[in-house]
XYZ file of C-alpha atoms in Angstrom:
674
model
C -127.433 -7.778 104.245
C -125.110 -9.832 105.888
C -123.073 -11.206 103.878
C -123.011 -15.677 102.571
C -121.021 -17.916 103.293
C -122.011 -20.190 100.881
C -121.317 -17.524 97.880
C -118.128 -16.345 99.314
C -116.628 -19.519 99.525
C -118.181 -19.876 96.188
C -116.426 -17.050 94.917
C -113.035 -18.301 96.442
C -112.907 -21.594 94.676
C -113.129 -19.628 91.833
C -110.480 -17.554 92.470
C -108.092 -20.039 93.406
C -109.680 -22.053 90.184
C -108.949 -18.974 87.495
C -105.271 -18.264 89.401
C -104.132 -21.984 88.765
C -104.989 -21.713 85.722
C -102.621 -18.872 84.876
C -100.217 -21.061 86.731
C -99.844 -18.849 89.775
C -99.198 -21.755 92.405
C -98.065 -19.975 94.970
C -101.053 -17.099 95.342
C -103.096 -20.368 95.033
C -100.974 -22.128 97.856
C -102.004 -18.559 100.242
C -104.946 -18.396 99.016
C -107.048 -21.987 99.716
C -105.201 -21.997 102.955
C -106.764 -18.910 104.030
C -110.222 -20.978 103.087
C -108.640 -24.346 104.373
C -108.458 -21.503 108.070
C -112.181 -20.865 108.015
C -113.088 -24.104 106.646
C -110.485 -27.405 106.457
C -113.211 -29.921 104.961
C -113.420 -27.777 101.361
C -112.679 -30.461 98.976
C -112.120 -28.472 95.765
C -110.376 -26.753 98.017
C -107.696 -29.037 99.438
C -107.335 -30.182 95.889
C -106.140 -27.071 94.477
C -103.817 -26.921 97.576
C -102.183 -30.314 96.984
C -101.804 -29.692 93.267
C -99.899 -26.077 93.570
C -97.470 -27.878 96.576
C -96.694 -30.523 94.375
C -96.423 -28.370 91.028
C -94.539 -25.531 93.297
C -91.959 -28.161 94.594
C -91.598 -29.867 91.203
C -90.742 -26.256 89.704
C -87.296 -26.254 89.702
C -86.986 -30.170 87.786
C -89.630 -28.633 85.412
C -87.531 -26.060 84.141
C -84.503 -27.429 84.203
C -85.943 -29.844 81.954
C -87.604 -27.543 79.610
C -84.359 -25.653 79.541
C -83.222 -28.817 78.019
C -86.442 -29.657 75.472
C -85.622 -26.118 74.184
C -82.356 -26.031 73.510
C -82.649 -29.694 71.593
C -85.310 -28.334 69.745
C -84.407 -25.138 68.672
C -81.047 -27.292 67.331
C -83.300 -29.232 65.206
C -82.889 -32.371 67.605
C -86.665 -33.380 67.776
C -85.699 -36.933 68.970
C -83.924 -35.303 72.207
C -86.546 -32.188 73.130
C -89.373 -35.334 72.933
C -88.053 -37.502 76.410
C -86.934 -33.983 77.948
C -90.946 -32.734 77.608
C -92.448 -36.122 78.317
C -90.751 -35.839 81.413
C -92.558 -31.803 82.343
C -95.374 -33.621 81.215
C -95.369 -36.433 83.361
C -95.204 -34.083 85.981
C -97.457 -31.668 84.974
C -99.822 -32.406 82.234
C -101.221 -28.445 81.422
C -97.804 -27.695 80.874
C -97.968 -25.881 77.986
C -94.191 -25.145 77.023
C -93.752 -28.956 77.392
C -97.026 -29.665 75.323
C -96.013 -26.584 72.180
C -92.395 -28.564 72.295
C -94.062 -31.955 72.376
C -96.316 -31.332 69.430
C -93.804 -29.837 67.005
C -91.012 -32.108 67.338
C -93.630 -35.338 66.883
C -94.789 -33.047 63.754
C -91.263 -32.631 62.744
C -90.533 -36.180 63.203
C -93.310 -37.025 60.980
C -92.366 -34.886 58.159
C -89.228 -35.496 58.161
C -88.993 -37.954 55.476
C -91.309 -35.962 53.427
C -89.496 -33.262 53.862
C -85.974 -35.503 52.634
C -87.905 -36.522 49.617
C -88.708 -33.032 48.231
C -85.749 -32.116 48.873
C -83.668 -33.985 46.844
C -85.762 -33.657 43.876
C -85.170 -30.396 44.134
C -81.931 -30.255 44.513
C -81.974 -32.673 41.212
C -84.003 -30.040 39.255
C -81.337 -27.769 40.442
C -78.223 -29.345 39.065
C -80.289 -30.232 36.037
C -80.014 -25.641 35.869
C -84.554 -25.941 35.809
C -84.121 -23.336 38.931
C -87.854 -22.618 38.855
C -89.033 -26.100 39.151
C -86.305 -26.153 42.070
C -87.628 -23.429 44.038
C -91.432 -24.342 43.087
C -90.203 -28.164 44.516
C -89.056 -26.510 47.483
C -91.696 -24.019 48.619
C -94.062 -27.340 48.960
C -91.085 -28.044 51.661
C -93.225 -24.785 54.172
C -96.513 -27.105 53.432
C -95.720 -30.340 55.121
C -93.232 -28.697 57.277
C -93.699 -25.118 58.471
C -90.882 -22.797 60.085
C -88.687 -25.426 58.122
C -84.959 -24.470 58.977
C -83.311 -25.613 55.520
C -86.381 -23.869 53.309
C -84.957 -20.146 53.747
C -80.725 -21.617 52.283
C -82.084 -23.423 49.857
C -84.853 -21.080 48.033
C -81.921 -18.611 48.546
C -80.066 -20.569 46.385
C -82.645 -20.640 43.638
C -83.408 -16.589 43.890
C -79.572 -15.847 44.030
C -79.189 -17.762 40.693
C -82.273 -16.537 39.010
C -81.133 -12.998 39.701
C -77.862 -13.224 38.847
C -79.453 -14.766 35.441
C -81.409 -11.747 34.800
C -79.451 -9.213 35.941
C -75.974 -9.244 36.483
C -74.739 -5.942 35.237
C -71.605 -7.611 34.297
C -71.105 -11.678 33.073
C -67.502 -12.157 32.794
C -67.435 -10.201 36.733
C -69.735 -13.183 37.714
C -68.873 -16.357 36.167
C -65.235 -15.016 37.935
C -66.973 -14.893 41.358
C -68.833 -17.964 40.866
C -65.714 -19.477 39.660
C -63.788 -18.990 42.988
C -66.478 -19.410 45.271
C -67.014 -23.025 43.535
C -63.118 -23.823 44.084
C -62.684 -22.973 47.276
C -65.854 -25.131 48.303
C -64.542 -28.190 46.316
C -60.943 -27.570 48.166
C -62.898 -28.184 51.393
C -64.251 -30.846 50.010
C -68.023 -30.382 49.642
C -68.228 -31.082 45.765
C -71.455 -31.018 45.670
C -71.619 -27.456 46.816
C -69.052 -26.908 44.015
C -70.962 -28.392 41.063
C -74.277 -26.165 42.534
C -72.698 -22.951 42.099
C -70.387 -23.652 39.081
C -74.063 -24.880 37.024
C -74.988 -21.382 38.090
C -72.285 -20.546 35.370
C -74.106 -22.040 32.771
C -77.032 -21.170 33.461
C -75.389 -17.395 31.796
C -73.532 -18.482 29.111
C -74.399 -22.305 28.331
C -71.570 -22.612 26.252
C -68.692 -21.523 28.496
C -66.176 -24.567 28.234
C -63.974 -24.083 31.693
C -68.036 -23.855 32.997
C -68.526 -27.256 31.489
C -65.588 -28.671 32.774
C -65.516 -27.990 36.082
C -69.062 -29.027 36.960
C -68.117 -32.222 35.688
C -65.059 -32.707 37.680
C -67.373 -31.378 40.892
C -70.054 -34.567 39.541
C -66.947 -37.123 39.485
C -66.044 -36.046 42.422
C -69.909 -35.788 44.067
C -70.262 -40.056 42.593
C -66.819 -40.035 44.137
C -67.767 -38.898 47.013
C -71.438 -40.948 47.412
C -69.375 -44.142 46.922
C -67.456 -43.295 49.745
C -70.443 -42.089 51.951
C -72.192 -44.916 51.012
C -69.836 -47.602 52.426
C -69.392 -45.097 55.453
C -72.996 -45.591 56.279
C -72.941 -49.263 55.317
C -69.827 -49.610 58.071
C -71.951 -47.449 60.406
C -74.887 -49.555 60.267
C -72.875 -52.340 60.520
C -71.135 -51.183 63.662
C -74.015 -50.030 64.879
C -76.031 -53.442 64.908
C -72.747 -55.150 66.463
C -73.196 -52.420 69.061
C -70.198 -50.458 68.528
C -71.822 -47.044 68.633
C -68.834 -44.711 69.381
C -66.851 -46.386 66.704
C -70.218 -45.768 64.230
C -70.987 -42.192 65.401
C -67.281 -41.197 64.357
C -68.155 -42.584 60.921
C -70.965 -40.867 60.554
C -69.727 -37.296 61.705
C -66.984 -38.333 58.991
C -69.546 -38.212 56.183
C -71.550 -35.113 57.563
C -68.619 -33.258 57.292
C -68.150 -34.412 53.197
C -71.866 -33.776 53.132
C -73.628 -32.006 56.034
C -77.446 -32.081 54.242
C -76.994 -35.935 54.090
C -80.481 -37.140 55.851
C -79.915 -41.132 56.633
C -76.542 -39.857 58.321
C -77.731 -36.551 59.777
C -81.330 -39.497 61.358
C -78.905 -42.462 62.092
C -76.037 -39.534 63.823
C -78.522 -37.802 66.193
C -80.491 -41.466 67.515
C -76.193 -42.859 67.866
C -76.079 -40.080 70.377
C -79.286 -40.379 72.109
C -78.633 -44.441 72.878
C -75.427 -43.062 74.247
C -77.217 -40.313 76.431
C -79.897 -43.710 77.584
C -76.567 -45.852 78.321
C -74.581 -43.417 79.874
C -77.845 -42.632 82.343
C -78.128 -46.399 83.012
C -74.838 -46.357 83.684
C -75.304 -44.146 86.710
C -78.573 -45.438 87.815
C -77.146 -48.736 87.890
C -74.316 -47.509 90.001
C -76.598 -45.010 92.695
C -78.942 -48.170 92.794
C -75.715 -50.249 93.588
C -75.013 -48.024 96.139
C -78.095 -47.691 97.397
C -78.053 -51.741 97.834
C -74.942 -51.604 99.609
C -76.537 -48.737 101.990
C -79.443 -51.056 102.281
C -77.521 -54.335 103.290
C -75.300 -52.067 106.226
C -78.574 -51.021 107.449
C -77.974 -47.514 106.487
C -81.222 -46.090 105.770
C -80.923 -42.293 105.106
C -78.323 -42.994 102.694
C -79.899 -46.048 100.989
C -82.882 -43.676 100.331
C -80.724 -40.471 99.507
C -79.336 -42.898 96.953
C -82.787 -44.337 95.723
C -84.457 -40.646 95.239
C -80.851 -39.529 93.282
C -81.693 -42.393 91.059
C -85.826 -41.199 90.896
C -84.990 -38.235 89.628
C -82.361 -39.389 86.878
C -85.464 -41.443 86.052
C -89.103 -40.685 87.700
C -90.576 -43.830 88.087
C -87.543 -46.365 87.896
C -88.625 -49.698 88.944
C -85.422 -51.091 90.564
C -85.348 -47.589 92.317
C -89.386 -48.237 93.633
C -88.954 -51.655 94.277
C -85.541 -50.994 96.814
C -87.662 -47.946 98.922
C -90.096 -50.049 99.909
C -87.412 -52.520 100.624
C -86.233 -49.540 102.610
C -89.241 -49.103 104.361
C -89.772 -52.714 104.839
C -86.398 -53.117 106.818
C -87.221 -49.994 108.837
C -89.937 -51.417 110.131
C -88.323 -54.376 111.050
C -85.140 -52.872 112.612
C -88.210 -50.760 114.612
C -89.643 -53.862 115.200
C -86.482 -55.648 117.110
C -85.906 -52.488 118.826
C -89.658 -52.863 120.804
C -88.305 -56.792 121.364
C -85.030 -55.670 122.767
C -86.895 -53.512 124.982
C -89.251 -55.739 125.863
C -86.124 -58.086 126.635
C -85.196 -55.363 128.885
C -88.566 -55.075 130.890
C -88.726 -59.331 130.818
C -85.087 -59.050 132.407
C -85.853 -55.951 135.168
C -89.343 -57.998 136.211
C -92.142 -55.876 134.882
C -94.251 -58.135 132.691
C -96.730 -55.342 131.324
C -94.849 -53.296 130.006
C -92.420 -55.925 128.221
C -95.857 -57.559 127.154
C -96.582 -54.072 125.675
C -93.190 -54.050 123.545
C -93.248 -57.357 121.873
C -97.359 -56.723 121.185
C -96.016 -53.421 119.401
C -93.322 -55.524 117.613
C -95.317 -57.761 116.614
C -97.709 -54.851 115.020
C -94.734 -53.769 112.996
C -93.817 -56.979 111.935
C -96.143 -60.059 112.246
C -93.238 -62.806 111.718
C -90.659 -61.963 113.636
C -88.957 -65.063 115.171
C -88.625 -64.968 119.037
C -91.748 -62.215 119.462
C -94.757 -64.966 119.146
C -92.727 -67.070 121.488
C -92.311 -64.552 123.831
C -95.865 -63.292 123.953
C -97.060 -66.436 124.473
C -94.896 -66.784 127.650
C -95.813 -63.187 128.999
C -99.479 -64.223 128.794
C -98.735 -66.880 130.869
C -96.837 -64.846 133.277
C -99.721 -62.273 133.277
C -102.215 -64.655 133.689
C -100.335 -66.524 136.668
C -99.614 -63.739 138.819
C -103.244 -62.236 138.249
C -105.477 -62.900 141.276
C -107.691 -65.449 141.100
C -110.970 -64.941 142.924
C -112.612 -68.196 144.777
C -116.288 -69.091 143.716
C -117.793 -69.995 146.835
C -120.247 -73.589 146.945
C -123.395 -73.549 149.115
C -124.217 -76.893 149.280
C -127.482 -77.929 148.216
C -130.218 -78.994 151.084
C -130.613 -82.297 151.029
C -134.294 -82.054 151.504
C -136.118 -78.972 151.002
C -137.776 -77.330 153.982
C -141.536 -76.236 153.761
C -143.119 -73.196 155.835
C -146.512 -74.101 156.715
C -149.303 -71.466 157.454
C -150.083 -72.450 160.507
C -147.250 -74.787 163.017
C -148.323 -77.858 162.302
C -149.452 -79.543 166.009
C -146.332 -82.047 167.829
C -146.930 -85.205 167.648
C -148.366 -86.754 170.783
C -145.026 -88.955 171.350
C -142.495 -89.186 174.674
C -140.153 -85.931 174.337
C -137.588 -89.302 174.633
C -138.354 -90.484 170.929
C -137.419 -88.037 169.307
C -133.532 -86.325 168.521
C -133.179 -83.098 170.078
C -131.340 -81.560 167.099
C -134.410 -82.159 165.130
C -136.645 -80.595 167.829
C -134.782 -77.361 167.677
C -134.774 -77.352 163.876
C -138.963 -77.887 164.096
C -139.281 -75.528 166.710
C -137.448 -72.465 164.300
C -138.667 -73.265 161.446
C -141.367 -70.830 160.367
C -144.483 -70.703 158.640
C -144.914 -71.218 154.832
C -146.311 -68.177 154.478
C -143.674 -66.030 155.841
C -140.710 -66.446 153.278
C -142.824 -64.840 150.690
C -143.367 -61.636 153.299
C -139.528 -61.510 154.221
C -138.293 -61.712 150.490
C -140.705 -59.013 149.470
C -139.945 -56.702 152.510
C -135.751 -57.094 151.564
C -136.561 -56.543 148.304
C -138.815 -53.103 149.154
C -136.115 -52.258 151.568
C -133.245 -52.599 148.897
C -135.080 -50.462 146.456
C -135.982 -48.162 148.840
C -132.538 -47.364 150.043
C -131.043 -47.653 145.812
C -133.346 -44.662 144.872
C -132.643 -42.608 147.659
C -129.270 -43.034 146.958
C -129.845 -41.910 143.984
C -132.016 -39.126 144.349
C -128.978 -37.576 146.662
C -126.661 -38.287 144.327
C -128.721 -37.014 141.256
C -126.910 -33.575 140.542
C -123.291 -35.214 141.666
C -123.951 -37.507 138.625
C -125.491 -35.607 135.658
C -125.411 -31.686 136.859
C -127.739 -29.571 137.888
C -130.119 -30.656 135.202
C -133.601 -29.288 136.129
C -131.502 -25.501 136.772
C -131.003 -25.715 140.920
C -127.975 -27.639 142.192
C -128.883 -29.795 145.236
C -130.357 -27.567 148.274
C -128.118 -27.813 151.499
C -129.674 -29.743 154.406
C -129.945 -26.020 156.312
C -131.296 -24.178 153.665
C -134.357 -22.120 154.286
C -135.689 -24.034 150.604
C -135.756 -26.831 152.446
C -139.038 -26.146 154.465
C -140.772 -24.400 151.610
C -143.008 -27.329 150.111
C -142.925 -27.728 146.930
C -140.180 -26.485 143.942
C -141.301 -24.040 141.369
C -140.801 -25.492 137.965
C -138.085 -24.306 136.394
C -138.426 -22.519 132.675
C -138.116 -24.852 129.642
C -134.568 -25.901 128.908
C -133.295 -24.210 131.997
C -131.561 -27.588 132.993
C -129.753 -27.994 129.827
C -128.332 -24.413 129.610
C -126.761 -24.552 133.166
C -124.988 -27.694 132.605
C -123.929 -26.932 129.285
C -122.023 -23.104 130.825
C -120.561 -25.422 133.566
C -119.405 -27.820 131.146
C -117.976 -24.690 128.973
C -116.220 -23.147 131.854
C -114.307 -26.432 133.026
C -112.891 -26.441 129.221
C -115.551 -29.262 127.371
C -116.789 -27.897 124.977
C -118.339 -30.820 122.893
C -119.836 -31.427 125.881
C -121.259 -28.337 126.382
C -122.706 -28.514 122.614
C -124.247 -31.643 123.342
C -126.806 -29.945 126.103
C -127.119 -26.723 124.936
C -128.561 -27.643 121.887
C -130.951 -29.937 123.393
C -132.674 -25.892 124.923
C -135.907 -25.661 123.172
C -135.795 -23.299 120.061
C -139.284 -21.043 121.603
C -137.548 -21.102 125.324
C -136.658 -17.938 126.040
C -133.246 -19.046 126.979
C -132.382 -20.071 123.289
C -130.843 -17.031 122.356
C -128.384 -16.878 125.286
C -128.043 -21.000 124.245
C -127.139 -20.206 120.931
C -124.743 -17.666 122.229
C -123.486 -20.406 124.128
C -123.459 -22.521 121.564
C -121.095 -20.373 119.327
C -118.748 -19.949 122.319
C -118.071 -23.497 122.509
C -117.742 -23.883 118.673
C -115.154 -21.416 118.780
C -113.213 -23.055 121.377
C -113.484 -25.956 119.376
C -112.034 -24.331 116.614
C -109.060 -22.601 118.303
C -106.576 -25.249 118.756
C -103.854 -24.933 120.572
C -100.309 -23.922 119.150
C -97.231 -25.714 118.931
C -94.820 -25.188 121.928
C -90.893 -25.791 122.194
C -90.477 -29.242 123.905
C -87.620 -28.824 126.175
C -85.038 -31.018 125.882
C -84.994 -34.116 127.500
C -83.649 -33.935 131.578
C -82.702 -37.895 131.763
C -82.084 -41.113 129.717
C -79.670 -41.928 126.768
C -79.339 -39.301 123.885
C -79.548 -41.843 120.658
C -76.477 -41.705 119.302
C -75.874 -40.951 115.111
C -73.454 -42.570 113.389
C -74.243 -40.385 110.119
C -74.013 -36.652 109.628
C -76.234 -37.291 106.883
C -79.035 -38.255 109.115
C -78.558 -35.562 111.708
C -79.532 -33.229 109.342
C -82.434 -35.031 108.046
C -83.593 -35.115 111.458
C -83.286 -31.270 111.573
C -84.414 -30.879 107.746
C -87.729 -32.843 109.114
C -88.230 -31.552 112.241
C -88.155 -27.975 110.801
C -90.829 -28.955 108.328
C -93.200 -30.912 110.703
C -93.286 -27.376 112.815
C -93.569 -25.261 109.921
C -96.915 -28.043 108.835
C -98.131 -28.342 112.515
C -97.729 -24.164 112.657
C -99.749 -23.951 109.804
C -102.290 -26.502 111.003
C -101.151 -28.769 108.390
C -101.525 -32.368 110.346
C -101.198 -34.852 108.222
C -98.231 -33.592 106.602
C -97.138 -32.411 110.197
C -97.360 -36.422 111.519
C -95.567 -37.494 108.309
C -92.998 -35.510 109.178
C -92.690 -36.288 113.243
C -93.064 -39.600 112.112
C -90.241 -39.737 109.780
C -87.843 -38.251 112.362
C -88.732 -41.695 114.704
C -87.997 -43.676 111.515
C -84.292 -42.418 111.786
C -83.826 -41.635 115.644
C -86.858 -43.681 117.254
C -85.645 -42.444 121.143
C -86.213 -38.719 119.670
C -88.081 -37.086 122.181
C -89.270 -34.011 120.601
C -91.021 -35.641 117.752
C -93.041 -37.582 120.040
C -93.964 -34.680 121.453
C -95.213 -33.163 118.932
C -96.887 -36.094 117.825
C -98.723 -36.120 120.877
C -100.022 -33.043 119.968
C -100.431 -33.222 115.902
C -102.573 -36.460 116.476
C -104.538 -35.102 119.447
C -105.297 -31.704 116.927
C -106.616 -34.370 114.496
C -108.802 -35.525 116.752
C -110.525 -32.581 117.770
C -110.830 -31.835 114.037
C -112.582 -35.460 113.681
C -114.530 -33.980 116.545
C -115.709 -31.161 114.904
C -116.777 -33.107 112.290
C -118.705 -35.808 113.829
C -116.667 -39.009 113.154
C -116.118 -40.522 116.275
C -113.742 -43.770 114.512
C -111.330 -41.444 113.107
C -111.269 -39.306 115.992
C -111.148 -42.788 118.412
C -108.222 -43.832 115.559
C -106.187 -40.090 116.571
C -106.765 -40.615 120.636
C -105.290 -43.485 120.877
C -102.315 -42.845 118.776
C -102.046 -39.580 120.816
C -101.984 -42.173 123.696
C -99.462 -44.234 122.028
C -97.120 -41.197 122.127
C -97.920 -40.042 125.675
C -100.072 -42.847 127.526
C -100.342 -40.360 130.260
C -101.837 -37.744 128.550
C -105.331 -36.904 130.375
C -106.704 -34.236 127.357
C -106.348 -37.714 125.596
C -107.538 -39.968 127.466
C -110.957 -37.778 128.684
C -111.686 -37.275 125.236
C -111.888 -40.845 124.872
C -114.097 -41.380 127.308
C -116.701 -39.004 125.963
C -116.871 -40.650 122.762
C -117.340 -43.557 124.347
C -120.373 -42.266 126.342
C -120.722 -40.757 123.672
C -121.200 -44.278 121.777
C -123.144 -46.096 124.762
C -126.021 -44.209 125.421
C -129.100 -43.120 122.792
C -129.416 -39.724 122.131
C -132.526 -38.553 124.492
C -130.325 -39.513 127.452
C -130.233 -36.550 129.340
C -134.100 -35.550 128.622
C -134.777 -38.827 130.155
C -132.886 -38.405 133.145
C -134.659 -34.727 133.514
C -138.186 -36.250 133.521
C -137.164 -38.978 135.872
C -136.062 -36.067 138.164
C -139.670 -34.131 137.669
C -141.284 -36.930 138.502
C -139.317 -37.689 141.666
C -139.644 -34.388 143.240
C -143.150 -34.368 142.812
């Protein structure tokens, strides 16, 4: 049983969809390329192919941003992790790790006020010695913020105190150890930690006098430190509101050094650091855009586009960079228009008005507002009209009076000959009878019709090929004396005509005639085989060939080394796309080369072949309008290209004649031969 091509294609699409879901983009590209090679018009496969190519191209940037997002997330800097994850999702909206980081960071930011409130409430209970209640309060953090980074440390405090209270074998040794630990924190300025540790002494022995003293001293220090922290926070907020971010950040660092768990200082510090990073990024983008503007003013388009791309890498979607990109394209277009205008002036000075007219038309197509092109176009039109040959029309003078032709000669009146004008007598003698005029005109028309009919019959095989199945017989052939010709088999003429066209490398015309062979004809099987062969030839597009360097003409000079490197890169990408039959991408890369070097011969030659192949693909899809456009585009890069001109003629012929034209010709031929 033969394989069903529809089921095979559907299986391939399902496999591509599965590979894309697994994010195996290289495998998607390979599988889609194989399917598109057999059928370039599978829209689903092409969509997955393009999305996989975009994802693969963006993969280095995504990996870099993902690393940044994960670092911020691991450090607990959730406000910084969110923008990094958002950049990844702008390029790949289905990236699983970026979605996970984004959602987790947003949950952390939303839960932060509640976590801060619960933490402070637990610390108050802990300082009062209510360790069980503090532990119960802190456990609530797990419900609000699962996986909180500070929760294990808080619970460890409670468990340590409770364990030492219940199970310490040596109370005095424990109290001495707590005194030393608290004093170490106190000496480092961490008064709250010192108070918490010394409070454990009172849990063990509520009447311990030294413990009461150190706890009171630590709490006074905490209150004093809190006043200083509040004052520094107030000053930091004031500095931040006045735009002095660096000074505010220094104050916040001092606050966090004294109280690392101070929530307001942590939040404000992260916010200011993020703003500083954004300001620095904005400064870099402004500098790059300034360089791009400078390059545009110098008409250095390649460097300007390089800087615009750098700005877009720093901040995707930057409005200024996008506007500059459009301005660069406009400037390059105007420069190309100016080049065509200069060529038109050179052709005009050289006396070739036709080439000058074509160049100035190209200039106006690129830049309709070119200052000098419109005037030059009018001047060249006037010149071409003046040089065009004028056909003089001969005007026939009307007869002064109508001449009548009587059926019988009218009798000449009885009068002396000398009394009549000799010229009048000559006209009267030469005047024919009235009925002869109709006979003369009819005879002339019949003679002309006979000549045209004989000419049509003798040249019918030359004009339309052997439609009836046999070539025109030579005059000395024996078949000329054998009477009526035998009737051909049904569709034999179409078959022979299609065979001739196939031998002449015109598969599209051959398919047109071979499809008209009747299905019930004994020749139908042979016609089907020839149709398959023609379709195969139509699918076999010509491979890319290396174009030799130009032997004549000036070599375009490129001032910037970066432009040469970009041209080489674009040429390599275009050739690779051409080899893989991705003609749309190849046309873009070769056109980009012409933007940098309008006289590049290799790019023009490849563009000619690229648009010719695009035209063949459009013909295979029966899209005559698009095929006509592609072949015309090919002729722009190669005006003398015969294959493109021949395909244009084919398109015109099929547009102008009805579908049953060949059948009508065949029937007329049979009528003439009968």
